[in-house]
């Protein structure tokens, strides 16, 4: 009698190497049915445009990898639980393997089994660990509570065993003689690939092979200089593995062990950053409302401003602050932004403009190829001062000081803002302070807010205003800093008057 097939539900584990769910499913006696369900549902934090682009290309790569190993990727579209239940009924499958993601609302093993049974598909469900390094379960404080500060969390992680050794690719994946019906990926292209994403392809190679090439390039040289060079936005100073890690095209422990083997103790600054992913997912696991609500509840009373015009100018990279605008231009054109510049852009939105951090998080969510709910939430709340391990609320990044420090010769700004390309180094981060003669020699003219609004009325994303045009500053730095501190002080006074300290809330029960 032929053994029943085994379903492998692929979500953000789009790889063959070190994939515990795949390894376990391949050991079952029956044929393997790897399945991806394209979910178009309009739900909170559904994948953004850049994520859909990446997913589609990654699935193409995965389908080819599976085919070479003897299996076929099955693609369905609709409600994942409904489609998997239907597929189980079609094929007689009795077991399902999947990888955890730790996203809010994720169903645990008993709930999944019950939901499939209710759909007439009594599947034995096995949920394998998420693509992380130290959990879950994660290390806890001495009192047994989740960490809310990264450094003690990192020390607790380093006091535990090293992450497990990565698993090899299964030698052979046996698919069924007659695979069940599947959508072709071409049928999904219109839902995933849009003209605005044309700039992503030259910058990225989605898929497991692309992830390995990216890792190898990082191990060759940048890893050893990472501790000193990671904050420099121009050049290959970081790994750029974040989208590959998010989509599970490479496992975190593969990256960990490869870095340790290549650089030894010199890899420590990079390994610490890898552990930030764990910390972000730990926080989201225990505080599932934080993608929309501040971790520190006192910030719900913060006097944010509603300024659609300023928000639009920020999205378009027309703030008049070169490091901010260069970052947003890089984001729009490549789907990625250097982390130091992310912090400066986020600080500018939340502190110079006093626009709610959720607005920035939504823009990053739609435009970043590495958009990850845990990382995005942690980063924005950290910058706004309302999250765990948050930057002090009175820390307000000075964009031109940050530019002079981390982009001293203006190479990054000139790369993404060619209209500033001929300005001398001393003025490239502050073009409004350049003498008129210097601007004239550089072929530069500053555009007023009214002119910027007229030229960009129909724009969705960043672009040049025109040859030699660059916006005047949207807001004066000193004025904005003073206004931000007053707003944060007001919130602090309100909290103190209510007898409420600025501390994180009790973790939600999970």
Short mmCIF file of C-alpha atoms in Angstrom, two decimals:
data_model
loop_
_atom_site.label_atom_id
_atom_site.label_comp_id
_atom_site.label_asym_id
_atom_site.label_seq_id
_atom_site.Cartn_x
_atom_site.Cartn_y
_atom_site.Cartn_z
CA UNK A 1 0.00 0.00 0.00
CA UNK A 2 1.38 3.43 -0.99
CA UNK A 3 2.13 5.72 1.96
CA UNK A 4 0.12 8.93 2.18
CA UNK A 5 1.91 12.07 0.98
CA UNK A 6 3.25 14.69 3.39
CA UNK A 7 2.45 18.38 3.05
CA UNK A 8 5.19 20.96 3.61
CA UNK A 9 3.66 24.42 4.05
CA UNK A 10 6.27 26.94 2.96
CA UNK A 11 5.91 30.54 4.13
CA UNK A 12 9.11 32.31 5.13
CA UNK A 13 11.40 29.30 4.91
CA UNK A 14 12.11 29.38 1.18
CA UNK A 15 15.27 27.25 1.19
CA UNK A 16 16.49 23.66 1.09
CA UNK A 17 19.56 23.88 3.36
CA UNK A 18 19.08 23.87 7.14
CA UNK A 19 15.30 23.71 6.85
CA UNK A 20 14.10 21.53 9.76
CA UNK A 21 10.53 21.37 8.44
CA UNK A 22 11.73 20.17 5.04
CA UNK A 23 14.17 17.68 6.55
CA UNK A 24 11.45 16.18 8.77
CA UNK A 25 8.88 16.05 5.97
CA UNK A 26 11.37 14.37 3.62
CA UNK A 27 11.88 11.58 6.17
CA UNK A 28 8.22 10.56 6.00
CA UNK A 29 7.45 7.44 4.02
CA UNK A 30 5.15 9.07 1.50
CA UNK A 31 5.89 11.52 -1.31
CA UNK A 32 6.60 15.14 -0.47
CA UNK A 33 4.21 17.95 -1.43
CA UNK A 34 5.86 21.39 -0.90
CA UNK A 35 3.12 24.03 -0.99
CA UNK A 36 3.07 27.81 -1.10
CA UNK A 37 -0.29 29.56 -0.76
CA UNK A 38 -0.44 33.08 -2.18
CA UNK A 39 -2.75 34.95 0.19
CA UNK A 40 -4.39 38.08 -1.25
CA UNK A 41 -6.49 38.73 1.86
CA UNK A 42 -6.65 42.35 3.01
CA UNK A 43 -5.49 41.74 6.57
CA UNK A 44 -3.45 43.82 8.99
CA UNK A 45 0.18 43.98 7.90
CA UNK A 46 -0.32 41.97 4.74
CA UNK A 47 2.94 41.94 2.73
CA UNK A 48 3.77 45.24 1.04
CA UNK A 49 4.67 45.82 -2.58
CA UNK A 50 8.42 45.21 -2.24
CA UNK A 51 7.80 42.03 -0.23
CA UNK A 52 5.45 40.67 -2.89
CA UNK A 53 8.06 41.35 -5.55
CA UNK A 54 10.69 39.49 -3.55
CA UNK A 55 8.36 36.58 -2.76
CA UNK A 56 7.52 35.99 -6.41
CA UNK A 57 11.16 35.94 -7.49
CA UNK A 58 12.16 33.80 -4.54
CA UNK A 59 9.46 31.25 -5.38
CA UNK A 60 10.80 30.99 -8.91
CA UNK A 61 14.23 30.18 -7.54
CA UNK A 62 12.84 27.69 -5.01
CA UNK A 63 10.71 25.92 -7.62
CA UNK A 64 13.80 25.32 -9.76
CA UNK A 65 15.80 24.08 -6.75
CA UNK A 66 13.05 21.65 -5.77
CA UNK A 67 12.70 20.38 -9.33
CA UNK A 68 16.41 19.55 -9.47
CA UNK A 69 16.01 17.50 -6.27
CA UNK A 70 13.00 15.51 -7.45
CA UNK A 71 10.04 17.48 -6.07
CA UNK A 72 7.65 20.09 -7.46
CA UNK A 73 6.48 23.29 -5.84
CA UNK A 74 2.68 23.43 -5.63
CA UNK A 75 1.28 26.95 -5.73
CA UNK A 76 -2.26 27.75 -4.69
CA UNK A 77 -4.04 31.06 -4.16
CA UNK A 78 -6.56 31.98 -1.47
CA UNK A 79 -7.06 31.24 2.22
CA UNK A 80 -4.06 29.13 3.30
CA UNK A 81 -6.04 26.88 5.65
CA UNK A 82 -8.79 26.32 3.08
CA UNK A 83 -6.32 25.57 0.30
CA UNK A 84 -4.24 23.21 2.43
CA UNK A 85 -7.34 21.38 3.60
CA UNK A 86 -8.50 21.03 0.01
CA UNK A 87 -5.09 19.78 -1.05
CA UNK A 88 -5.10 17.21 1.76
CA UNK A 89 -8.50 15.98 0.58
CA UNK A 90 -7.27 15.76 -3.03
CA UNK A 91 -4.12 13.85 -2.23
CA UNK A 92 -4.95 11.88 0.91
CA UNK A 93 -2.20 13.63 2.86
CA UNK A 94 -2.31 12.94 6.60
CA UNK A 95 0.55 15.08 7.94
CA UNK A 96 1.72 18.67 7.61
CA UNK A 97 5.05 20.28 8.51
CA UNK A 98 5.63 24.03 8.74
CA UNK A 99 8.03 26.58 10.24
CA UNK A 100 6.90 29.00 12.95
CA UNK A 101 7.07 32.76 12.26
CA UNK A 102 6.09 34.17 15.71
CA UNK A 103 3.92 36.84 14.07
CA UNK A 104 0.88 38.02 16.07
CA UNK A 105 -2.10 35.78 15.60
CA UNK A 106 -0.05 32.82 14.44
CA UNK A 107 -1.87 29.60 15.15
CA UNK A 108 -0.15 27.06 17.35
CA UNK A 109 -0.09 23.34 16.64
CA UNK A 110 -3.31 22.33 18.49
CA UNK A 111 -5.26 25.21 16.94
CA UNK A 112 -4.10 24.30 13.45
CA UNK A 113 -5.03 20.67 13.92
CA UNK A 114 -8.50 21.68 15.13
CA UNK A 115 -9.02 24.08 12.24
CA UNK A 116 -8.03 21.50 9.66
CA UNK A 117 -10.27 18.91 11.31
CA UNK A 118 -13.16 21.39 11.09
CA UNK A 119 -12.47 21.60 7.36
CA UNK A 120 -12.62 17.83 6.97
CA UNK A 121 -8.85 17.37 6.82
CA UNK A 122 -7.61 15.57 9.96
CA UNK A 123 -3.93 16.45 9.57
CA UNK A 124 -1.18 15.68 12.04
CA UNK A 125 0.53 19.08 12.32
CA UNK A 126 4.17 19.60 13.31
CA UNK A 127 5.40 23.18 13.82
CA UNK A 128 9.18 23.56 13.66
CA UNK A 129 11.24 26.34 15.24
CA UNK A 130 11.45 29.80 13.72
CA UNK A 131 14.49 30.99 11.79
CA UNK A 132 16.19 32.45 14.87
CA UNK A 133 19.25 31.74 17.00
CA UNK A 134 18.32 31.52 20.69
CA UNK A 135 14.63 30.73 20.90
CA UNK A 136 11.88 30.34 21.51
CA UNK A 137 12.04 29.66 24.34
CA UNK A 138 14.27 32.70 24.76
CA UNK A 139 16.51 33.39 27.76
CA UNK A 140 14.69 35.26 30.53
CA UNK A 141 15.68 37.60 33.36
CA UNK A 142 16.54 36.23 36.81
CA UNK A 143 12.89 36.84 37.70
CA UNK A 144 11.78 34.71 34.76
CA UNK A 145 10.45 37.64 32.74
CA UNK A 146 11.16 38.59 29.11
CA UNK A 147 14.04 40.99 28.54
CA UNK A 148 13.21 44.56 27.49
CA UNK A 149 16.81 45.77 27.16
CA UNK A 150 19.08 44.30 24.54
CA UNK A 151 22.49 44.22 26.25
CA UNK A 152 21.47 41.92 29.14
CA UNK A 153 19.51 39.82 26.63
CA UNK A 154 22.65 39.47 24.52
CA UNK A 155 24.75 38.54 27.56
CA UNK A 156 22.19 35.90 28.51
CA UNK A 157 22.29 34.50 24.98
CA UNK A 158 26.07 34.32 24.99
CA UNK A 159 25.91 32.44 28.28
CA UNK A 160 23.95 29.66 26.55
CA UNK A 161 25.13 27.13 24.01
CA UNK A 162 26.03 28.19 20.49
CA UNK A 163 23.21 27.86 17.94
CA UNK A 164 22.83 24.32 16.60
CA UNK A 165 24.88 23.15 13.65
CA UNK A 166 22.99 23.71 10.38
CA UNK A 167 21.33 20.74 8.69
CA UNK A 168 22.41 19.64 5.19
CA UNK A 169 20.13 19.67 2.18
CA UNK A 170 18.23 16.36 1.99
CA UNK A 171 19.95 14.16 -0.58
CA UNK A 172 16.74 13.46 -2.49
CA UNK A 173 13.20 14.78 -2.34
CA UNK A 174 10.65 12.28 -3.65
CA UNK A 175 7.61 13.90 -5.15
CA UNK A 176 4.43 12.10 -6.27
CA UNK A 177 4.26 10.40 -9.65
CA UNK A 178 1.42 12.72 -10.64
CA UNK A 179 1.67 16.07 -8.80
CA UNK A 180 -1.61 17.77 -7.90
CA UNK A 181 -2.81 20.84 -9.76
CA UNK A 182 -0.79 23.99 -9.24
CA UNK A 183 -0.89 27.57 -10.42
CA UNK A 184 2.01 28.63 -12.57
CA UNK A 185 4.04 31.47 -11.10
CA UNK A 186 3.35 33.44 -14.26
CA UNK A 187 -0.30 33.56 -13.20
CA UNK A 188 0.77 35.45 -10.05
CA UNK A 189 3.14 37.86 -11.75
CA UNK A 190 0.59 40.67 -12.08
CA UNK A 191 -0.13 40.49 -8.32
CA UNK A 192 3.53 40.76 -7.41
CA UNK A 193 5.60 42.59 -10.00
CA UNK A 194 4.82 46.21 -10.85
CA UNK A 195 6.61 48.79 -12.96
CA UNK A 196 7.70 50.81 -9.92
CA UNK A 197 9.81 47.83 -8.81
CA UNK A 198 12.04 47.89 -11.90
CA UNK A 199 14.93 49.23 -9.85
CA UNK A 200 14.90 46.25 -7.48
CA UNK A 201 16.15 43.64 -9.93
CA UNK A 202 19.61 45.19 -10.52
CA UNK A 203 20.16 45.42 -6.77
CA UNK A 204 19.05 41.96 -5.64
CA UNK A 205 19.04 38.24 -6.46
CA UNK A 206 16.18 36.68 -4.47
CA UNK A 207 16.52 32.99 -3.71
CA UNK A 208 18.78 30.60 -1.85
CA UNK A 209 21.64 30.86 -4.33
CA UNK A 210 21.51 34.66 -4.14
CA UNK A 211 21.62 34.47 -0.35
CA UNK A 212 24.70 32.28 -0.44
CA UNK A 213 26.47 34.63 -2.85
CA UNK A 214 25.60 37.59 -0.65
CA UNK A 215 26.97 35.79 2.43
CA UNK A 216 30.17 34.72 0.64
CA UNK A 217 30.82 38.28 -0.54
CA UNK A 218 30.41 39.54 3.03
CA UNK A 219 32.71 36.89 4.48
CA UNK A 220 35.46 37.68 1.98
CA UNK A 221 36.33 41.09 3.42
CA UNK A 222 33.59 43.35 4.92
CA UNK A 223 32.98 41.09 7.92
CA UNK A 224 36.38 41.80 9.46
CA UNK A 225 35.84 45.57 9.18
CA UNK A 226 32.20 45.43 10.21
CA UNK A 227 32.71 46.75 13.74
CA UNK A 228 34.37 49.93 12.45
CA UNK A 229 32.69 50.42 9.07
CA UNK A 230 29.08 49.31 9.55
CA UNK A 231 27.82 52.89 10.10
CA UNK A 232 29.27 54.17 6.82
CA UNK A 233 26.41 54.15 4.30
CA UNK A 234 28.47 54.30 1.12
CA UNK A 235 30.00 51.04 -0.05
CA UNK A 236 29.57 47.40 0.91
CA UNK A 237 30.06 47.78 4.66
CA UNK A 238 27.17 45.57 5.83
CA UNK A 239 26.00 42.09 4.90
CA UNK A 240 22.71 43.09 3.19
CA UNK A 241 21.43 39.66 4.20
CA UNK A 242 18.30 41.02 5.87
CA UNK A 243 15.83 40.21 3.05
CA UNK A 244 17.32 36.76 2.60
CA UNK A 245 16.98 36.11 6.33
CA UNK A 246 13.42 37.45 6.43
CA UNK A 247 12.25 35.16 3.64
CA UNK A 248 14.19 32.24 5.05
CA UNK A 249 16.39 31.81 1.98
CA UNK A 250 19.24 31.28 4.40
CA UNK A 251 19.03 30.35 8.07
CA UNK A 252 20.27 32.58 10.87
CA UNK A 253 22.39 29.76 12.27
CA UNK A 254 24.04 29.19 8.86
CA UNK A 255 25.04 32.85 8.85
CA UNK A 256 26.18 32.66 12.48
CA UNK A 257 28.44 29.63 11.98
CA UNK A 258 29.82 30.91 8.66
CA UNK A 259 30.77 34.24 10.28
CA UNK A 260 32.36 32.53 13.30
CA UNK A 261 34.35 30.19 11.07
CA UNK A 262 35.51 33.02 8.80
CA UNK A 263 36.46 35.67 11.35
CA UNK A 264 36.52 34.16 14.85
CA UNK A 265 36.36 36.81 17.57
CA UNK A 266 36.33 39.57 14.93
CA UNK A 267 32.83 38.42 13.98
CA UNK A 268 31.39 39.40 17.39
CA UNK A 269 29.97 42.83 16.38
CA UNK A 270 28.12 41.20 13.49
CA UNK A 271 26.86 38.30 15.61
CA UNK A 272 25.50 40.82 18.07
CA UNK A 273 23.47 42.40 15.27
CA UNK A 274 22.15 38.98 14.27
CA UNK A 275 20.86 38.60 17.82
CA UNK A 276 18.87 41.84 17.42
CA UNK A 277 16.56 39.79 15.17
CA UNK A 278 15.91 37.44 18.08
CA UNK A 279 15.34 40.37 20.42
CA UNK A 280 12.85 41.95 18.02
CA UNK A 281 10.90 38.70 17.70
CA UNK A 282 10.97 38.18 21.46
CA UNK A 283 9.35 41.58 21.94
CA UNK A 284 6.72 40.97 19.28
CA UNK A 285 5.93 37.57 20.76
CA UNK A 286 5.20 39.07 24.17
CA UNK A 287 3.73 42.38 22.95
CA UNK A 288 1.69 41.48 19.85
CA UNK A 289 -0.08 44.86 19.72
CA UNK A 290 3.13 46.86 19.21
CA UNK A 291 3.03 47.07 15.40
CA UNK A 292 0.24 49.60 15.97
CA UNK A 293 0.54 50.68 19.61
CA UNK A 294 3.49 52.02 21.62
CA UNK A 295 5.12 49.55 23.97
CA UNK A 296 5.26 52.29 26.62
CA UNK A 297 1.56 53.12 27.04
CA UNK A 298 2.25 56.69 28.13
CA UNK A 299 3.13 57.49 24.52
CA UNK A 300 -0.49 56.99 23.53
CA UNK A 301 -0.95 60.52 24.88
CA UNK A 302 1.94 62.00 22.89
CA UNK A 303 1.05 65.24 21.02
CA UNK A 304 1.79 64.01 17.50
CA UNK A 305 1.09 66.32 14.56
CA UNK A 306 -1.07 65.42 11.59
CA UNK A 307 0.65 67.01 8.60
CA UNK A 308 -0.09 65.21 5.31
CA UNK A 309 2.04 67.63 3.29
CA UNK A 310 5.11 67.12 5.49
CA UNK A 311 4.59 63.35 5.45
CA UNK A 312 4.39 63.39 1.65
CA UNK A 313 7.57 65.47 1.44
CA UNK A 314 9.35 62.97 3.69
CA UNK A 315 8.18 59.97 1.63
CA UNK A 316 9.30 61.67 -1.57
CA UNK A 317 12.73 62.55 -0.21
CA UNK A 318 12.07 66.27 -0.51
CA UNK A 319 12.85 67.39 3.05
CA UNK A 320 15.84 69.54 2.09
CA UNK A 321 18.07 67.48 4.39
CA UNK A 322 20.46 65.59 2.06
CA UNK A 323 21.16 62.51 4.20
CA UNK A 324 17.44 62.00 4.81
CA UNK A 325 16.53 62.53 1.16
CA UNK A 326 19.35 60.30 -0.09
CA UNK A 327 18.14 57.49 2.16
CA UNK A 328 14.57 57.77 0.95
CA UNK A 329 15.75 57.88 -2.67
CA UNK A 330 17.84 54.75 -2.07
CA UNK A 331 14.85 53.06 -0.45
CA UNK A 332 12.54 53.86 -3.37
CA UNK A 333 15.00 52.79 -6.04
CA UNK A 334 16.47 49.66 -4.42
CA UNK A 335 14.01 48.57 -1.72
CA UNK A 336 16.67 48.94 0.96
CA UNK A 337 18.28 51.60 3.11
CA UNK A 338 21.45 51.51 5.20
CA UNK A 339 20.65 51.09 8.90
CA UNK A 340 22.37 54.27 10.08
CA UNK A 341 20.38 56.23 7.51
CA UNK A 342 17.17 54.44 8.57
CA UNK A 343 17.69 55.79 12.07
CA UNK A 344 18.27 59.33 10.81
CA UNK A 345 15.23 59.20 8.51
CA UNK A 346 13.04 57.80 11.28
CA UNK A 347 14.28 60.37 13.79
CA UNK A 348 13.57 63.17 11.32
CA UNK A 349 9.98 62.03 10.79
CA UNK A 350 9.16 61.46 14.46
CA UNK A 351 11.14 64.28 16.04
CA UNK A 352 11.73 67.00 13.48
CA UNK A 353 8.23 66.65 12.04
CA UNK A 354 6.47 65.08 15.07
CA UNK A 355 4.60 62.73 12.73
CA UNK A 356 3.52 59.41 14.32
CA UNK A 357 6.02 56.62 13.98
CA UNK A 358 3.27 54.34 12.62
CA UNK A 359 3.21 56.43 9.43
CA UNK A 360 6.89 55.80 8.83
CA UNK A 361 6.55 52.14 9.73
CA UNK A 362 3.83 51.76 7.09
CA UNK A 363 5.97 53.39 4.40
CA UNK A 364 8.94 51.18 5.22
CA UNK A 365 6.64 48.16 5.29
CA UNK A 366 5.53 48.78 1.71
CA UNK A 367 8.88 49.76 0.22
CA UNK A 368 11.53 47.64 2.00
CA UNK A 369 12.46 44.28 0.52
CA UNK A 370 13.47 43.22 4.04
CA UNK A 371 10.24 44.45 5.66
CA UNK A 372 9.91 42.34 8.79
CA UNK A 373 7.16 43.06 11.30
CA UNK A 374 9.32 42.45 14.37
CA UNK A 375 12.36 44.37 13.13
CA UNK A 376 10.32 47.22 11.65
CA UNK A 377 8.35 47.65 14.88
CA UNK A 378 11.42 47.56 17.11
CA UNK A 379 13.32 50.03 14.93
CA UNK A 380 10.57 52.61 14.71
CA UNK A 381 9.61 52.42 18.39
CA UNK A 382 13.28 52.59 19.39
CA UNK A 383 13.77 55.77 17.38
CA UNK A 384 10.54 57.37 18.58
CA UNK A 385 11.51 56.58 22.18
CA UNK A 386 8.36 54.59 22.95
CA UNK A 387 9.70 51.04 22.72
CA UNK A 388 11.95 48.63 24.55
CA UNK A 389 15.60 49.59 24.91
CA UNK A 390 14.50 52.86 23.31
CA UNK A 391 16.72 55.80 22.52
CA UNK A 392 16.20 58.55 25.13
CA UNK A 393 13.38 60.77 23.99
CA UNK A 394 15.66 63.80 24.10
CA UNK A 395 18.10 62.18 21.63
CA UNK A 396 17.35 63.90 18.35
CA UNK A 397 19.65 63.07 15.47
CA UNK A 398 21.11 66.10 13.74
CA UNK A 399 20.91 65.03 10.07
CA UNK A 400 23.73 67.22 8.78
CA UNK A 401 26.00 66.33 11.71
CA UNK A 402 25.27 62.65 11.06
CA UNK A 403 26.06 63.21 7.39
CA UNK A 404 29.38 64.88 8.09
CA UNK A 405 30.34 62.11 10.50
CA UNK A 406 29.34 59.05 8.49
CA UNK A 407 29.47 60.40 4.93
CA UNK A 408 32.31 62.92 5.27
CA UNK A 409 33.11 63.24 1.57
CA UNK A 410 29.44 63.19 0.56
CA UNK A 411 29.82 60.07 -1.59
CA UNK A 412 26.54 58.56 -0.40
CA UNK A 413 24.59 61.79 -0.81
CA UNK A 414 26.04 62.43 -4.27
CA UNK A 415 25.21 58.90 -5.36
CA UNK A 416 21.51 59.27 -4.60
CA UNK A 417 21.13 63.03 -5.06
CA UNK A 418 23.06 63.82 -8.23
CA UNK A 419 21.63 67.35 -8.19
CA UNK A 420 24.08 68.01 -5.32
CA UNK A 421 26.96 66.30 -7.07
CA UNK A 422 29.01 69.40 -7.81
CA UNK A 423 28.77 71.04 -4.39
CA UNK A 424 32.02 71.17 -2.39
CA UNK A 425 32.34 68.67 0.45
CA UNK A 426 31.85 71.32 3.10
CA UNK A 427 28.41 72.19 1.73
CA UNK A 428 27.06 68.89 0.39
CA UNK A 429 25.18 68.14 3.64
CA UNK A 430 23.97 71.74 4.11
CA UNK A 431 23.30 73.15 0.62
CA UNK A 432 21.11 75.93 2.03
CA UNK A 433 24.12 77.27 3.91
CA UNK A 434 26.36 77.28 0.85
CA UNK A 435 27.23 80.74 -0.51
CA UNK A 436 25.23 81.75 -3.54
CA UNK A 437 28.42 81.64 -5.63
CA UNK A 438 29.07 78.03 -4.59
CA UNK A 439 25.52 77.01 -5.50
CA UNK A 440 25.74 78.84 -8.81
CA UNK A 441 29.06 77.17 -9.66
CA UNK A 442 27.47 73.80 -8.82
CA UNK A 443 24.48 74.51 -11.04
CA UNK A 444 22.18 74.30 -8.04
CA UNK A 445 19.05 76.24 -7.22
CA UNK A 446 16.98 75.79 -4.05
CA UNK A 447 13.25 75.27 -4.61
CA UNK A 448 10.73 76.83 -2.24
CA UNK A 449 8.10 74.64 -0.52
CA UNK A 450 5.41 75.98 -2.89
CA UNK A 451 7.52 75.15 -5.93
CA UNK A 452 8.28 71.67 -4.57
CA UNK A 453 4.57 71.06 -3.96
CA UNK A 454 3.72 72.15 -7.51
CA UNK A 455 6.42 69.98 -9.10
CA UNK A 456 5.53 66.88 -7.09
CA UNK A 457 1.74 67.09 -6.90
CA UNK A 458 1.23 63.76 -8.69
CA UNK A 459 4.25 61.91 -7.33
CA UNK A 460 4.04 58.81 -5.18
CA UNK A 461 7.72 58.22 -4.50
CA UNK A 462 11.01 60.13 -4.60
CA UNK A 463 12.52 61.63 -7.73
CA UNK A 464 14.61 64.61 -8.74
CA UNK A 465 12.69 67.84 -8.95
CA UNK A 466 14.57 68.75 -12.11
CA UNK A 467 18.08 69.52 -13.26
CA UNK A 468 19.86 71.49 -10.58
CA UNK A 469 16.82 71.80 -8.28
CA UNK A 470 16.84 70.80 -4.63
CA UNK A 471 14.31 71.69 -1.88
CA UNK A 472 14.87 74.27 0.79
CA UNK A 473 14.78 72.70 4.29
CA UNK A 474 11.28 71.64 5.26
CA UNK A 475 11.92 72.75 8.84
CA UNK A 476 14.72 74.51 10.72
CA UNK A 477 16.72 72.01 12.79
CA UNK A 478 17.00 74.18 15.91
CA UNK A 479 13.31 75.07 15.86
CA UNK A 480 12.30 71.44 15.27
CA UNK A 481 14.55 70.19 18.07
CA UNK A 482 13.12 72.66 20.53
CA UNK A 483 9.55 71.79 19.52
CA UNK A 484 10.25 68.05 19.88
CA UNK A 485 11.74 68.39 23.36
CA UNK A 486 8.74 70.48 24.44
CA UNK A 487 6.37 67.81 23.13
CA UNK A 488 8.23 64.99 24.89
CA UNK A 489 8.44 67.00 28.11
CA UNK A 490 4.68 67.60 27.95
CA UNK A 491 4.02 63.90 27.60
CA UNK A 492 6.38 63.14 30.49
CA UNK A 493 4.63 65.71 32.70
CA UNK A 494 1.24 64.21 31.89
CA UNK A 495 2.51 60.75 32.77
CA UNK A 496 4.01 61.93 36.06
CA UNK A 497 0.82 63.81 36.96
CA UNK A 498 -1.08 60.58 36.43
CA UNK A 499 1.43 58.72 38.64
CA UNK A 500 2.64 56.76 35.62
CA UNK A 501 6.34 56.07 35.04
CA UNK A 502 7.78 55.73 31.55
CA UNK A 503 8.24 51.96 31.69
CA UNK A 504 7.25 49.04 29.46
CA UNK A 505 3.91 47.30 30.11
CA UNK A 506 3.44 43.79 31.39
CA UNK A 507 3.91 41.27 28.57
CA UNK A 508 0.72 39.93 27.02
CA UNK A 509 -0.01 36.31 27.69
CA UNK A 510 0.93 34.02 24.83
#
